[in-house]
mmCIF file of C-alpha atoms in Angstrom:
data_model
loop_
_atom_site.group_PDB
_atom_site.id
_atom_site.type_symbol
_atom_site.label_atom_id
_atom_site.label_comp_id
_atom_site.label_asym_id
_atom_site.label_seq_id
_atom_site.Cartn_x
_atom_site.Cartn_y
_atom_site.Cartn_z
ATOM 1 C CA UNK A 1 0.000 0.000 0.000
ATOM 2 C CA UNK A 2 3.066 2.273 -0.046
ATOM 3 C CA UNK A 3 3.790 2.015 -3.781
ATOM 4 C CA UNK A 4 3.140 4.986 -6.078
ATOM 5 C CA UNK A 5 0.220 3.292 -7.821
ATOM 6 C CA UNK A 6 -1.393 2.252 -4.529
ATOM 7 C CA UNK A 7 -0.952 5.739 -3.082
ATOM 8 C CA UNK A 8 -2.162 7.260 -6.341
ATOM 9 C CA UNK A 9 -5.179 4.975 -6.237
ATOM 10 C CA UNK A 10 -5.983 6.020 -2.667
ATOM 11 C CA UNK A 11 -5.661 9.736 -3.449
ATOM 12 C CA UNK A 12 -7.638 9.370 -6.650
ATOM 13 C CA UNK A 13 -10.277 7.289 -4.855
ATOM 14 C CA UNK A 14 -10.776 10.147 -2.401
ATOM 15 C CA UNK A 15 -11.346 12.515 -5.319
ATOM 16 C CA UNK A 16 -13.595 9.949 -6.979
ATOM 17 C CA UNK A 17 -15.493 9.679 -3.690
ATOM 18 C CA UNK A 18 -16.191 13.405 -3.962
ATOM 19 C CA UNK A 19 -17.127 12.852 -7.584
ATOM 20 C CA UNK A 20 -19.550 10.119 -6.556
ATOM 21 C CA UNK A 21 -21.208 12.456 -4.058
ATOM 22 C CA UNK A 22 -21.457 15.242 -6.632
ATOM 23 C CA UNK A 23 -22.834 12.957 -9.347
ATOM 24 C CA UNK A 24 -25.324 11.387 -6.940
ATOM 25 C CA UNK A 25 -26.536 14.766 -5.709
ATOM 26 C CA UNK A 26 -26.843 16.092 -9.259
ATOM 27 C CA UNK A 27 -28.691 12.965 -10.337
ATOM 28 C CA UNK A 28 -31.204 13.272 -7.507
ATOM 29 C CA UNK A 29 -31.755 17.004 -8.040
ATOM 30 C CA UNK A 30 -32.159 16.801 -11.818
ATOM 31 C CA UNK A 31 -34.356 13.709 -11.599
ATOM 32 C CA UNK A 32 -36.679 15.415 -9.122
ATOM 33 C CA UNK A 33 -36.557 18.692 -11.056
ATOM 34 C CA UNK A 34 -37.553 17.244 -14.424
ATOM 35 C CA UNK A 35 -39.584 14.142 -13.629
ATOM 36 C CA UNK A 36 -39.141 10.750 -15.348
ATOM 37 C CA UNK A 37 -40.217 11.826 -18.857
ATOM 38 C CA UNK A 38 -37.987 14.896 -19.257
ATOM 39 C CA UNK A 39 -35.156 13.270 -17.293
ATOM 40 C CA UNK A 40 -35.274 10.240 -19.587
ATOM 41 C CA UNK A 41 -35.107 12.512 -22.637
ATOM 42 C CA UNK A 42 -32.197 14.498 -21.178
ATOM 43 C CA UNK A 43 -30.282 11.332 -20.220
ATOM 44 C CA UNK A 44 -30.713 9.827 -23.697
ATOM 45 C CA UNK A 45 -29.677 12.980 -25.542
ATOM 46 C CA UNK A 46 -26.709 13.610 -23.229
ATOM 47 C CA UNK A 47 -25.604 9.984 -23.649
ATOM 48 C CA UNK A 48 -25.525 10.367 -27.434
ATOM 49 C CA UNK A 49 -23.551 13.608 -27.055
ATOM 50 C CA UNK A 50 -21.030 11.901 -24.749
ATOM 51 C CA UNK A 51 -20.566 9.004 -27.201
ATOM 52 C CA UNK A 52 -19.912 11.371 -30.109
ATOM 53 C CA UNK A 53 -17.850 13.640 -27.863
ATOM 54 C CA UNK A 54 -15.471 10.744 -27.270
ATOM 55 C CA UNK A 55 -14.544 11.065 -30.948
ATOM 56 C CA UNK A 56 -14.187 14.865 -30.935
ATOM 57 C CA UNK A 57 -10.452 14.864 -30.204
ATOM 58 C CA UNK A 58 -9.975 12.053 -32.763
ATOM 59 C CA UNK A 59 -7.906 10.139 -30.223
ATOM 60 C CA UNK A 60 -5.402 12.946 -29.673
ATOM 61 C CA UNK A 61 -6.239 12.938 -25.950
ATOM 62 C CA UNK A 62 -4.836 9.411 -25.604
ATOM 63 C CA UNK A 63 -1.907 10.214 -27.915
ATOM 64 C CA UNK A 64 -1.096 13.107 -25.567
ATOM 65 C CA UNK A 65 -1.352 10.797 -22.538
ATOM 66 C CA UNK A 66 0.969 8.188 -24.020
ATOM 67 C CA UNK A 67 3.566 10.609 -25.405
ATOM 68 C CA UNK A 68 3.803 12.890 -22.369
ATOM 69 C CA UNK A 69 3.896 9.918 -19.965
ATOM 70 C CA UNK A 70 7.009 8.682 -21.826
ATOM 71 C CA UNK A 71 8.619 12.051 -22.654
ATOM 72 C CA UNK A 72 7.124 15.199 -21.030
ATOM 73 C CA UNK A 73 9.123 17.433 -23.388
ATOM 74 C CA UNK A 74 6.894 16.282 -26.284
ATOM 75 C CA UNK A 75 3.887 18.077 -24.768
ATOM 76 C CA UNK A 76 3.875 21.104 -27.088
ATOM 77 C CA UNK A 77 4.545 18.983 -30.178
ATOM 78 C CA UNK A 78 1.450 16.867 -29.553
ATOM 79 C CA UNK A 79 -0.717 19.836 -28.550
ATOM 80 C CA UNK A 80 0.058 21.619 -31.829
ATOM 81 C CA UNK A 81 -1.898 18.870 -33.559
ATOM 82 C CA UNK A 82 -4.341 17.968 -30.794
ATOM 83 C CA UNK A 83 -6.015 21.377 -30.478
ATOM 84 C CA UNK A 84 -6.882 22.018 -34.166
ATOM 85 C CA UNK A 85 -7.807 18.356 -34.599
ATOM 86 C CA UNK A 86 -10.261 18.630 -31.689
ATOM 87 C CA UNK A 87 -11.845 21.817 -33.018
ATOM 88 C CA UNK A 88 -12.148 20.423 -36.559
ATOM 89 C CA UNK A 89 -13.570 17.032 -35.583
ATOM 90 C CA UNK A 90 -15.728 18.471 -32.807
ATOM 91 C CA UNK A 91 -17.300 20.981 -35.175
ATOM 92 C CA UNK A 92 -18.080 18.298 -37.742
ATOM 93 C CA UNK A 93 -19.523 15.973 -35.101
ATOM 94 C CA UNK A 94 -21.646 18.782 -33.670
ATOM 95 C CA UNK A 95 -23.348 19.057 -37.058
ATOM 96 C CA UNK A 96 -23.903 15.285 -37.145
ATOM 97 C CA UNK A 97 -25.243 15.359 -33.591
ATOM 98 C CA UNK A 98 -27.713 18.174 -34.259
ATOM 99 C CA UNK A 99 -29.060 16.567 -37.432
ATOM 100 C CA UNK A 100 -29.369 13.184 -35.685
ATOM 101 C CA UNK A 101 -31.015 14.453 -32.518
ATOM 102 C CA UNK A 102 -33.496 16.652 -34.380
ATOM 103 C CA UNK A 103 -34.545 13.592 -36.371
ATOM 104 C CA UNK A 104 -34.554 11.164 -33.438
ATOM 105 C CA UNK A 105 -35.487 13.287 -30.424
ATOM 106 C CA UNK A 106 -36.843 16.563 -31.823
ATOM 107 C CA UNK A 107 -40.296 15.761 -30.493
ATOM 108 C CA UNK A 108 -39.153 15.281 -26.899
ATOM 109 C CA UNK A 109 -36.630 18.128 -26.507
ATOM 110 C CA UNK A 110 -36.365 21.718 -27.873
ATOM 111 C CA UNK A 111 -33.631 22.464 -30.411
ATOM 112 C CA UNK A 112 -31.866 25.078 -28.269
ATOM 113 C CA UNK A 113 -31.471 22.578 -25.411
ATOM 114 C CA UNK A 114 -30.098 19.982 -27.844
ATOM 115 C CA UNK A 115 -27.654 22.598 -29.138
ATOM 116 C CA UNK A 116 -26.435 23.639 -25.669
ATOM 117 C CA UNK A 117 -25.760 20.044 -24.646
ATOM 118 C CA UNK A 118 -24.048 19.345 -27.981
ATOM 119 C CA UNK A 119 -21.735 22.369 -27.766
ATOM 120 C CA UNK A 120 -20.802 21.465 -24.186
ATOM 121 C CA UNK A 121 -20.000 17.806 -24.905
ATOM 122 C CA UNK A 122 -18.610 18.023 -28.459
ATOM 123 C CA UNK A 123 -16.509 21.196 -28.335
ATOM 124 C CA UNK A 124 -15.923 22.521 -24.817
ATOM 125 C CA UNK A 125 -15.471 19.281 -22.867
ATOM 126 C CA UNK A 126 -12.976 17.727 -25.351
ATOM 127 C CA UNK A 127 -10.749 20.818 -25.051
ATOM 128 C CA UNK A 128 -11.065 20.649 -21.263
ATOM 129 C CA UNK A 129 -10.174 16.934 -21.425
ATOM 130 C CA UNK A 130 -6.868 17.829 -23.124
ATOM 131 C CA UNK A 131 -6.076 20.025 -20.119
ATOM 132 C CA UNK A 132 -6.831 17.308 -17.571
ATOM 133 C CA UNK A 133 -4.899 14.742 -19.635
ATOM 134 C CA UNK A 134 -1.720 16.815 -19.339
ATOM 135 C CA UNK A 135 -1.840 16.569 -15.545
ATOM 136 C CA UNK A 136 -2.699 12.863 -15.765
ATOM 137 C CA UNK A 137 0.265 12.108 -18.046
ATOM 138 C CA UNK A 138 2.646 13.908 -15.690
ATOM 139 C CA UNK A 139 1.565 11.644 -12.836
ATOM 140 C CA UNK A 140 -0.755 14.164 -11.174
ATOM 141 C CA UNK A 141 -3.620 11.658 -11.197
ATOM 142 C CA UNK A 142 -5.593 13.004 -8.254
ATOM 143 C CA UNK A 143 -5.040 16.593 -9.409
ATOM 144 C CA UNK A 144 -6.305 15.732 -12.882
ATOM 145 C CA UNK A 145 -9.426 14.127 -11.454
ATOM 146 C CA UNK A 146 -9.976 17.038 -9.075
ATOM 147 C CA UNK A 147 -9.859 19.396 -12.058
ATOM 148 C CA UNK A 148 -12.238 17.094 -13.931
ATOM 149 C CA UNK A 149 -14.623 17.403 -10.988
ATOM 150 C CA UNK A 150 -15.040 21.150 -11.562
ATOM 151 C CA UNK A 151 -17.689 21.059 -14.345
ATOM 152 C CA UNK A 152 -19.628 18.454 -12.342
ATOM 153 C CA UNK A 153 -19.655 20.741 -9.296
ATOM 154 C CA UNK A 154 -20.850 23.614 -11.462
ATOM 155 C CA UNK A 155 -23.625 21.446 -12.921
ATOM 156 C CA UNK A 156 -24.661 20.513 -9.394
ATOM 157 C CA UNK A 157 -24.828 24.231 -8.591
ATOM 158 C CA UNK A 158 -26.911 24.841 -11.733
ATOM 159 C CA UNK A 159 -29.312 22.028 -10.790
ATOM 160 C CA UNK A 160 -29.644 23.296 -7.218
ATOM 161 C CA UNK A 161 -30.331 26.877 -8.278
ATOM 162 C CA UNK A 162 -32.868 25.724 -10.855
ATOM 163 C CA UNK A 163 -34.662 23.620 -8.246
ATOM 164 C CA UNK A 164 -34.754 26.576 -5.820
ATOM 165 C CA UNK A 165 -35.968 29.096 -8.408
ATOM 166 C CA UNK A 166 -38.518 26.684 -9.933
ATOM 167 C CA UNK A 167 -38.639 28.359 -13.386
ATOM 168 C CA UNK A 168 -41.492 27.757 -15.776
ATOM 169 C CA UNK A 169 -39.165 25.887 -18.181
ATOM 170 C CA UNK A 170 -36.662 24.058 -15.925
ATOM 171 C CA UNK A 171 -35.143 22.029 -18.772
ATOM 172 C CA UNK A 172 -34.205 25.211 -20.653
ATOM 173 C CA UNK A 173 -32.608 26.772 -17.577
ATOM 174 C CA UNK A 174 -30.679 23.625 -16.659
ATOM 175 C CA UNK A 175 -29.527 23.238 -20.290
ATOM 176 C CA UNK A 176 -28.027 26.744 -20.142
ATOM 177 C CA UNK A 177 -26.357 25.893 -16.840
ATOM 178 C CA UNK A 178 -25.008 22.662 -18.359
ATOM 179 C CA UNK A 179 -23.205 24.615 -21.091
ATOM 180 C CA UNK A 180 -22.071 27.425 -18.805
ATOM 181 C CA UNK A 181 -20.528 24.911 -16.384
ATOM 182 C CA UNK A 182 -18.307 23.502 -19.155
ATOM 183 C CA UNK A 183 -17.249 26.967 -20.342
ATOM 184 C CA UNK A 184 -16.319 28.155 -16.840
ATOM 185 C CA UNK A 185 -14.393 24.915 -16.203
ATOM 186 C CA UNK A 186 -12.450 25.409 -19.453
ATOM 187 C CA UNK A 187 -11.450 28.929 -18.416
ATOM 188 C CA UNK A 188 -10.360 27.720 -14.977
ATOM 189 C CA UNK A 189 -8.416 24.829 -16.516
ATOM 190 C CA UNK A 190 -6.508 27.276 -18.684
ATOM 191 C CA UNK A 191 -5.279 29.034 -15.530
ATOM 192 C CA UNK A 192 -3.608 25.905 -14.080
ATOM 193 C CA UNK A 193 -1.954 24.414 -17.167
ATOM 194 C CA UNK A 194 1.551 22.911 -16.693
ATOM 195 C CA UNK A 195 2.765 25.302 -19.429
ATOM 196 C CA UNK A 196 1.433 27.526 -22.157
ATOM 197 C CA UNK A 197 -0.619 26.103 -25.009
ATOM 198 C CA UNK A 198 0.687 26.631 -28.549
ATOM 199 C CA UNK A 199 -0.475 29.791 -30.330
ATOM 200 C CA UNK A 200 -2.826 29.584 -33.306
ATOM 201 C CA UNK A 201 -0.006 30.145 -35.815
ATOM 202 C CA UNK A 202 1.791 27.105 -34.331
ATOM 203 C CA UNK A 203 -1.107 24.723 -34.935
ATOM 204 C CA UNK A 204 -0.534 21.905 -37.411
ATOM 205 C CA UNK A 205 -2.770 19.046 -38.472
ATOM 206 C CA UNK A 206 -1.207 15.580 -38.017
ATOM 207 C CA UNK A 207 0.651 13.927 -40.901
ATOM 208 C CA UNK A 208 -0.531 10.626 -42.386
ATOM 209 C CA UNK A 209 1.198 8.552 -39.716
ATOM 210 C CA UNK A 210 -0.170 10.803 -36.967
ATOM 211 C CA UNK A 211 -3.715 10.479 -38.330
ATOM 212 C CA UNK A 212 -3.347 6.701 -38.384
ATOM 213 C CA UNK A 213 -2.195 6.474 -34.777
ATOM 214 C CA UNK A 214 -4.853 8.949 -33.650
ATOM 215 C CA UNK A 215 -7.568 7.032 -35.511
ATOM 216 C CA UNK A 216 -6.948 3.858 -33.523
ATOM 217 C CA UNK A 217 -7.212 5.847 -30.287
ATOM 218 C CA UNK A 218 -10.317 7.634 -31.597
ATOM 219 C CA UNK A 219 -12.087 4.329 -32.113
ATOM 220 C CA UNK A 220 -10.997 3.284 -28.611
ATOM 221 C CA UNK A 221 -12.530 6.467 -27.209
ATOM 222 C CA UNK A 222 -15.846 5.546 -28.832
ATOM 223 C CA UNK A 223 -15.825 1.918 -27.675
ATOM 224 C CA UNK A 224 -14.674 2.977 -24.194
ATOM 225 C CA UNK A 225 -17.451 5.539 -23.730
ATOM 226 C CA UNK A 226 -20.253 3.750 -25.558
ATOM 227 C CA UNK A 227 -20.812 0.765 -23.186
ATOM 228 C CA UNK A 228 -21.686 3.162 -20.373
ATOM 229 C CA UNK A 229 -23.865 5.458 -22.496
ATOM 230 C CA UNK A 230 -25.444 3.511 -25.359
ATOM 231 C CA UNK A 231 -28.062 1.909 -23.109
ATOM 232 C CA UNK A 232 -29.427 5.348 -22.107
ATOM 233 C CA UNK A 233 -29.747 6.397 -25.745
ATOM 234 C CA UNK A 234 -31.386 3.054 -26.618
ATOM 235 C CA UNK A 235 -33.855 3.435 -23.760
ATOM 236 C CA UNK A 236 -35.363 6.483 -25.490
ATOM 237 C CA UNK A 237 -36.204 4.395 -28.553
ATOM 238 C CA UNK A 238 -37.066 1.086 -26.865
ATOM 239 C CA UNK A 239 -38.987 2.207 -23.763
ATOM 240 C CA UNK A 240 -41.737 4.725 -22.938
ATOM 241 C CA UNK A 241 -40.303 8.053 -21.772
ATOM 242 C CA UNK A 242 -41.228 7.455 -18.124
ATOM 243 C CA UNK A 243 -39.620 4.001 -18.093
ATOM 244 C CA UNK A 244 -36.557 5.405 -19.899
ATOM 245 C CA UNK A 245 -36.154 8.009 -17.160
ATOM 246 C CA UNK A 246 -36.378 5.398 -14.423
ATOM 247 C CA UNK A 247 -33.855 3.162 -16.209
ATOM 248 C CA UNK A 248 -31.452 6.084 -16.744
ATOM 249 C CA UNK A 249 -31.581 6.965 -13.042
ATOM 250 C CA UNK A 250 -30.811 3.369 -12.036
ATOM 251 C CA UNK A 251 -27.998 3.035 -14.586
ATOM 252 C CA UNK A 252 -26.377 6.295 -13.430
ATOM 253 C CA UNK A 253 -26.368 5.059 -9.826
ATOM 254 C CA UNK A 254 -24.676 1.773 -10.770
ATOM 255 C CA UNK A 255 -22.185 3.442 -13.129
ATOM 256 C CA UNK A 256 -21.137 6.009 -10.538
ATOM 257 C CA UNK A 257 -20.514 3.303 -7.950
ATOM 258 C CA UNK A 258 -17.704 1.743 -10.029
ATOM 259 C CA UNK A 259 -15.582 4.910 -9.762
ATOM 260 C CA UNK A 260 -12.920 3.374 -7.443
ATOM 261 C CA UNK A 261 -12.072 0.852 -10.186
ATOM 262 C CA UNK A 262 -11.640 3.775 -12.581
ATOM 263 C CA UNK A 263 -9.368 5.440 -10.011
ATOM 264 C CA UNK A 264 -7.129 2.378 -9.860
ATOM 265 C CA UNK A 265 -6.918 2.028 -13.636
ATOM 266 C CA UNK A 266 -6.177 5.717 -14.158
ATOM 267 C CA UNK A 267 -3.429 5.599 -11.526
ATOM 268 C CA UNK A 268 -1.761 2.654 -13.283
ATOM 269 C CA UNK A 269 -2.060 3.882 -16.888
ATOM 270 C CA UNK A 270 1.093 6.071 -17.051
ATOM 271 C CA UNK A 271 3.205 3.141 -15.783
ATOM 272 C CA UNK A 272 1.517 0.666 -18.129
ATOM 273 C CA UNK A 273 2.314 2.979 -21.057
ATOM 274 C CA UNK A 274 5.972 3.269 -20.011
ATOM 275 C CA UNK A 275 6.885 -0.328 -19.202
ATOM 276 C CA UNK A 276 7.396 -3.478 -21.223
ATOM 277 C CA UNK A 277 4.102 -5.312 -21.308
ATOM 278 C CA UNK A 278 5.797 -8.703 -20.868
ATOM 279 C CA UNK A 279 7.920 -7.823 -17.844
ATOM 280 C CA UNK A 280 7.393 -9.484 -14.479
ATOM 281 C CA UNK A 281 6.420 -6.279 -12.637
ATOM 282 C CA UNK A 282 3.869 -5.419 -15.319
ATOM 283 C CA UNK A 283 2.337 -8.887 -15.113
ATOM 284 C CA UNK A 284 2.099 -8.647 -11.343
ATOM 285 C CA UNK A 285 0.539 -5.188 -11.652
ATOM 286 C CA UNK A 286 -2.108 -6.492 -14.039
ATOM 287 C CA UNK A 287 -2.937 -9.467 -11.785
ATOM 288 C CA UNK A 288 -3.194 -7.135 -8.777
ATOM 289 C CA UNK A 289 -5.508 -4.755 -10.662
ATOM 290 C CA UNK A 290 -7.666 -7.610 -11.936
ATOM 291 C CA UNK A 291 -8.048 -9.199 -8.484
ATOM 292 C CA UNK A 292 -8.808 -5.893 -6.769
ATOM 293 C CA UNK A 293 -11.393 -4.947 -9.396
ATOM 294 C CA UNK A 294 -13.134 -8.319 -9.125
ATOM 295 C CA UNK A 295 -13.233 -8.376 -5.323
ATOM 296 C CA UNK A 296 -14.337 -4.754 -5.035
ATOM 297 C CA UNK A 297 -17.078 -5.205 -7.622
ATOM 298 C CA UNK A 298 -18.496 -8.212 -5.768
ATOM 299 C CA UNK A 299 -18.652 -6.247 -2.510
ATOM 300 C CA UNK A 300 -20.167 -3.294 -4.342
ATOM 301 C CA UNK A 301 -22.809 -5.423 -6.066
ATOM 302 C CA UNK A 302 -23.915 -6.914 -2.735
ATOM 303 C CA UNK A 303 -24.012 -3.474 -1.078
ATOM 304 C CA UNK A 304 -26.063 -1.997 -3.913
ATOM 305 C CA UNK A 305 -28.427 -4.974 -3.864
ATOM 306 C CA UNK A 306 -29.107 -4.441 -0.153
ATOM 307 C CA UNK A 307 -29.414 -0.647 -0.461
ATOM 308 C CA UNK A 308 -31.635 -0.700 -3.571
ATOM 309 C CA UNK A 309 -34.975 -0.266 -1.695
ATOM 310 C CA UNK A 310 -33.715 3.047 -0.264
ATOM 311 C CA UNK A 311 -33.417 4.480 -3.787
ATOM 312 C CA UNK A 312 -37.193 4.446 -4.180
ATOM 313 C CA UNK A 313 -37.330 6.768 -1.169
ATOM 314 C CA UNK A 314 -34.541 9.072 -2.377
ATOM 315 C CA UNK A 315 -35.907 9.492 -5.909
ATOM 316 C CA UNK A 316 -39.527 9.878 -4.839
ATOM 317 C CA UNK A 317 -42.818 8.324 -5.851
ATOM 318 C CA UNK A 318 -42.376 9.309 -9.505
ATOM 319 C CA UNK A 319 -39.504 6.814 -9.726
ATOM 320 C CA UNK A 320 -41.157 3.941 -7.866
ATOM 321 C CA UNK A 321 -39.432 0.724 -8.964
ATOM 322 C CA UNK A 322 -35.982 2.226 -9.609
ATOM 323 C CA UNK A 323 -34.538 0.036 -6.837
ATOM 324 C CA UNK A 324 -35.637 -3.116 -8.644
ATOM 325 C CA UNK A 325 -33.851 -1.981 -11.816
ATOM 326 C CA UNK A 326 -30.700 -1.312 -9.766
ATOM 327 C CA UNK A 327 -30.863 -4.845 -8.355
ATOM 328 C CA UNK A 328 -30.873 -6.332 -11.838
ATOM 329 C CA UNK A 329 -27.996 -4.076 -12.926
ATOM 330 C CA UNK A 330 -25.972 -5.246 -9.899
ATOM 331 C CA UNK A 331 -25.429 -8.482 -11.822
ATOM 332 C CA UNK A 332 -23.478 -6.507 -14.433
ATOM 333 C CA UNK A 333 -21.184 -4.692 -11.959
ATOM 334 C CA UNK A 334 -18.312 -7.271 -11.857
ATOM 335 C CA UNK A 335 -18.346 -7.392 -15.648
ATOM 336 C CA UNK A 336 -18.125 -3.584 -15.816
ATOM 337 C CA UNK A 337 -15.138 -3.505 -13.458
ATOM 338 C CA UNK A 338 -13.232 -6.262 -15.276
ATOM 339 C CA UNK A 339 -13.956 -4.653 -18.665
ATOM 340 C CA UNK A 340 -12.300 -1.439 -17.497
ATOM 341 C CA UNK A 341 -9.145 -3.247 -16.342
ATOM 342 C CA UNK A 342 -8.651 -5.471 -19.385
ATOM 343 C CA UNK A 343 -9.625 -2.761 -21.873
ATOM 344 C CA UNK A 344 -7.184 -0.180 -20.556
ATOM 345 C CA UNK A 345 -4.456 -2.823 -20.203
ATOM 346 C CA UNK A 346 -4.809 -3.849 -23.853
ATOM 347 C CA UNK A 347 -4.623 -0.201 -24.906
ATOM 348 C CA UNK A 348 -1.498 0.470 -22.830
ATOM 349 C CA UNK A 349 0.144 -2.742 -24.096
ATOM 350 C CA UNK A 350 -0.202 -1.419 -27.665
ATOM 351 C CA UNK A 351 -3.012 -3.791 -28.696
ATOM 352 C CA UNK A 352 -5.511 -1.032 -29.405
ATOM 353 C CA UNK A 353 -7.441 -2.906 -32.098
ATOM 354 C CA UNK A 354 -7.914 -5.878 -29.794
ATOM 355 C CA UNK A 355 -9.640 -3.561 -27.354
ATOM 356 C CA UNK A 356 -11.748 -2.066 -30.112
ATOM 357 C CA UNK A 357 -12.704 -5.561 -31.290
ATOM 358 C CA UNK A 358 -14.003 -6.975 -28.019
ATOM 359 C CA UNK A 359 -15.751 -3.739 -26.993
ATOM 360 C CA UNK A 360 -17.358 -3.347 -30.409
ATOM 361 C CA UNK A 361 -18.632 -6.908 -30.102
ATOM 362 C CA UNK A 362 -20.136 -6.015 -26.745
ATOM 363 C CA UNK A 363 -21.882 -2.987 -28.231
ATOM 364 C CA UNK A 364 -23.392 -5.125 -30.978
ATOM 365 C CA UNK A 365 -24.660 -7.579 -28.358
ATOM 366 C CA UNK A 366 -26.065 -4.691 -26.299
ATOM 367 C CA UNK A 367 -27.950 -3.286 -29.288
ATOM 368 C CA UNK A 368 -29.326 -6.589 -30.564
ATOM 369 C CA UNK A 369 -30.151 -7.973 -27.122
ATOM 370 C CA UNK A 370 -31.749 -4.684 -26.141
ATOM 371 C CA UNK A 371 -34.164 -4.829 -29.075
ATOM 372 C CA UNK A 372 -34.981 -8.536 -28.664
ATOM 373 C CA UNK A 373 -35.250 -8.623 -24.862
ATOM 374 C CA UNK A 374 -37.303 -5.442 -24.483
ATOM 375 C CA UNK A 375 -39.805 -6.840 -26.967
ATOM 376 C CA UNK A 376 -40.095 -9.987 -24.869
ATOM 377 C CA UNK A 377 -39.657 -8.742 -21.286
ATOM 378 C CA UNK A 378 -40.510 -5.044 -21.538
ATOM 379 C CA UNK A 379 -38.491 -2.619 -19.394
ATOM 380 C CA UNK A 380 -36.615 -5.528 -17.783
ATOM 381 C CA UNK A 381 -35.088 -6.400 -21.155
ATOM 382 C CA UNK A 382 -32.608 -3.502 -21.150
ATOM 383 C CA UNK A 383 -30.907 -4.468 -17.845
ATOM 384 C CA UNK A 384 -30.706 -8.055 -19.139
ATOM 385 C CA UNK A 385 -29.055 -6.791 -22.329
ATOM 386 C CA UNK A 386 -26.516 -4.787 -20.304
ATOM 387 C CA UNK A 387 -25.685 -7.847 -18.174
ATOM 388 C CA UNK A 388 -25.122 -9.956 -21.316
ATOM 389 C CA UNK A 389 -22.945 -7.325 -23.003
ATOM 390 C CA UNK A 390 -20.784 -6.488 -19.975
ATOM 391 C CA UNK A 391 -19.986 -10.100 -19.112
ATOM 392 C CA UNK A 392 -19.265 -10.943 -22.756
ATOM 393 C CA UNK A 393 -16.754 -8.077 -22.942
ATOM 394 C CA UNK A 394 -15.204 -9.015 -19.587
ATOM 395 C CA UNK A 395 -14.667 -12.665 -20.569
ATOM 396 C CA UNK A 396 -13.339 -12.013 -24.081
ATOM 397 C CA UNK A 397 -11.095 -9.175 -22.887
ATOM 398 C CA UNK A 398 -9.661 -11.336 -20.116
ATOM 399 C CA UNK A 399 -8.837 -14.111 -22.576
ATOM 400 C CA UNK A 400 -7.126 -11.655 -24.923
ATOM 401 C CA UNK A 401 -4.930 -10.203 -22.187
ATOM 402 C CA UNK A 402 -4.005 -13.469 -20.455
ATOM 403 C CA UNK A 403 -3.619 -15.818 -23.434
ATOM 404 C CA UNK A 404 -2.598 -13.515 -26.276
ATOM 405 C CA UNK A 405 -0.908 -10.367 -25.005
ATOM 406 C CA UNK A 406 0.722 -11.320 -21.706
ATOM 407 C CA UNK A 407 2.640 -14.443 -22.828
ATOM 408 C CA UNK A 408 3.857 -13.000 -26.122
ATOM 409 C CA UNK A 409 6.743 -10.970 -24.745
ATOM 410 C CA UNK A 410 7.518 -13.459 -22.047
ATOM 411 C CA UNK A 411 8.447 -16.173 -24.590
ATOM 412 C CA UNK A 412 10.931 -13.978 -26.416
#
């Protein structure tokens, strides 16, 4: 418990504990503020924005993490490409997002709210993510996560003020606060950068090799974000709005509870990027991460199962039954934790397309199972689809790491 990764995990877990409190409070406030129908619409639209936003930097965020973790002096070189790439791709994806959401969700949410969420997630947040990634790559894991907490705190403030004021159109007011929180966080992040960002006349788009490397990371960003968000977007199309809102609330609770696993993985990533994937210490690190994630997730699943009835009280009578949905999703929690460990390990070991492959397979299973199982079991079908997808990804990813990646270097 005295090693740098263990200490980093503890510090980051403390920050993630704060993040859990902030996310939980925001979830409760927004859910009560909007009611199941509007909350379900907001959760689905925001989930689609987050999935597309993962592609906004075109993988340059992870390129920056890998390069700066190995050689901090390469920071400016990578940023010269990362910033214009993020603005270019984010702008194009914002257009795709607006066209898609108007077609898919235009009847359940006003255009200006769709636009505010899209700008926040597809342009502002990706630039802010570059700032937090710099701190992460330099080993300031807890500091990076504390900075990442800022827009969440500001959204909590926006939700609280909206609930107090009780405006006639609460969704419009919260949408404005959602965007403003990201903008203020970006400005604050600029004040604590490790060094200056390159000027506009220093910006350069990546060369062919740079685009190729970034593309593999870009696809990873999509497959990494999508398993935790696609189900909320699907719920808008597969379930009635009220049921979609209840499912989204339950899924957010379960997703937030796995934050300590994310803390551990984030603390280990810089070292995994630096070291030989076949070395003894790296193998021991992976085994330690895997065992901790599995044991923690089992304890968490049991705790959530026992606490589930209290959620009906916290969310109110409008969300009656949310605890039952949480209990079903508890069965997916160990799979979620293991997926995070094996996915990030494959990426750090240089096997990016292996990660893309098993996570893309999981997304296909989630989509197909979601359609089939909701037709047969109704609202229960979506949790069943999530359980199937998460455990499929966990098993396949584990096999890839243990039997394909880990032994390869060891035999040389």
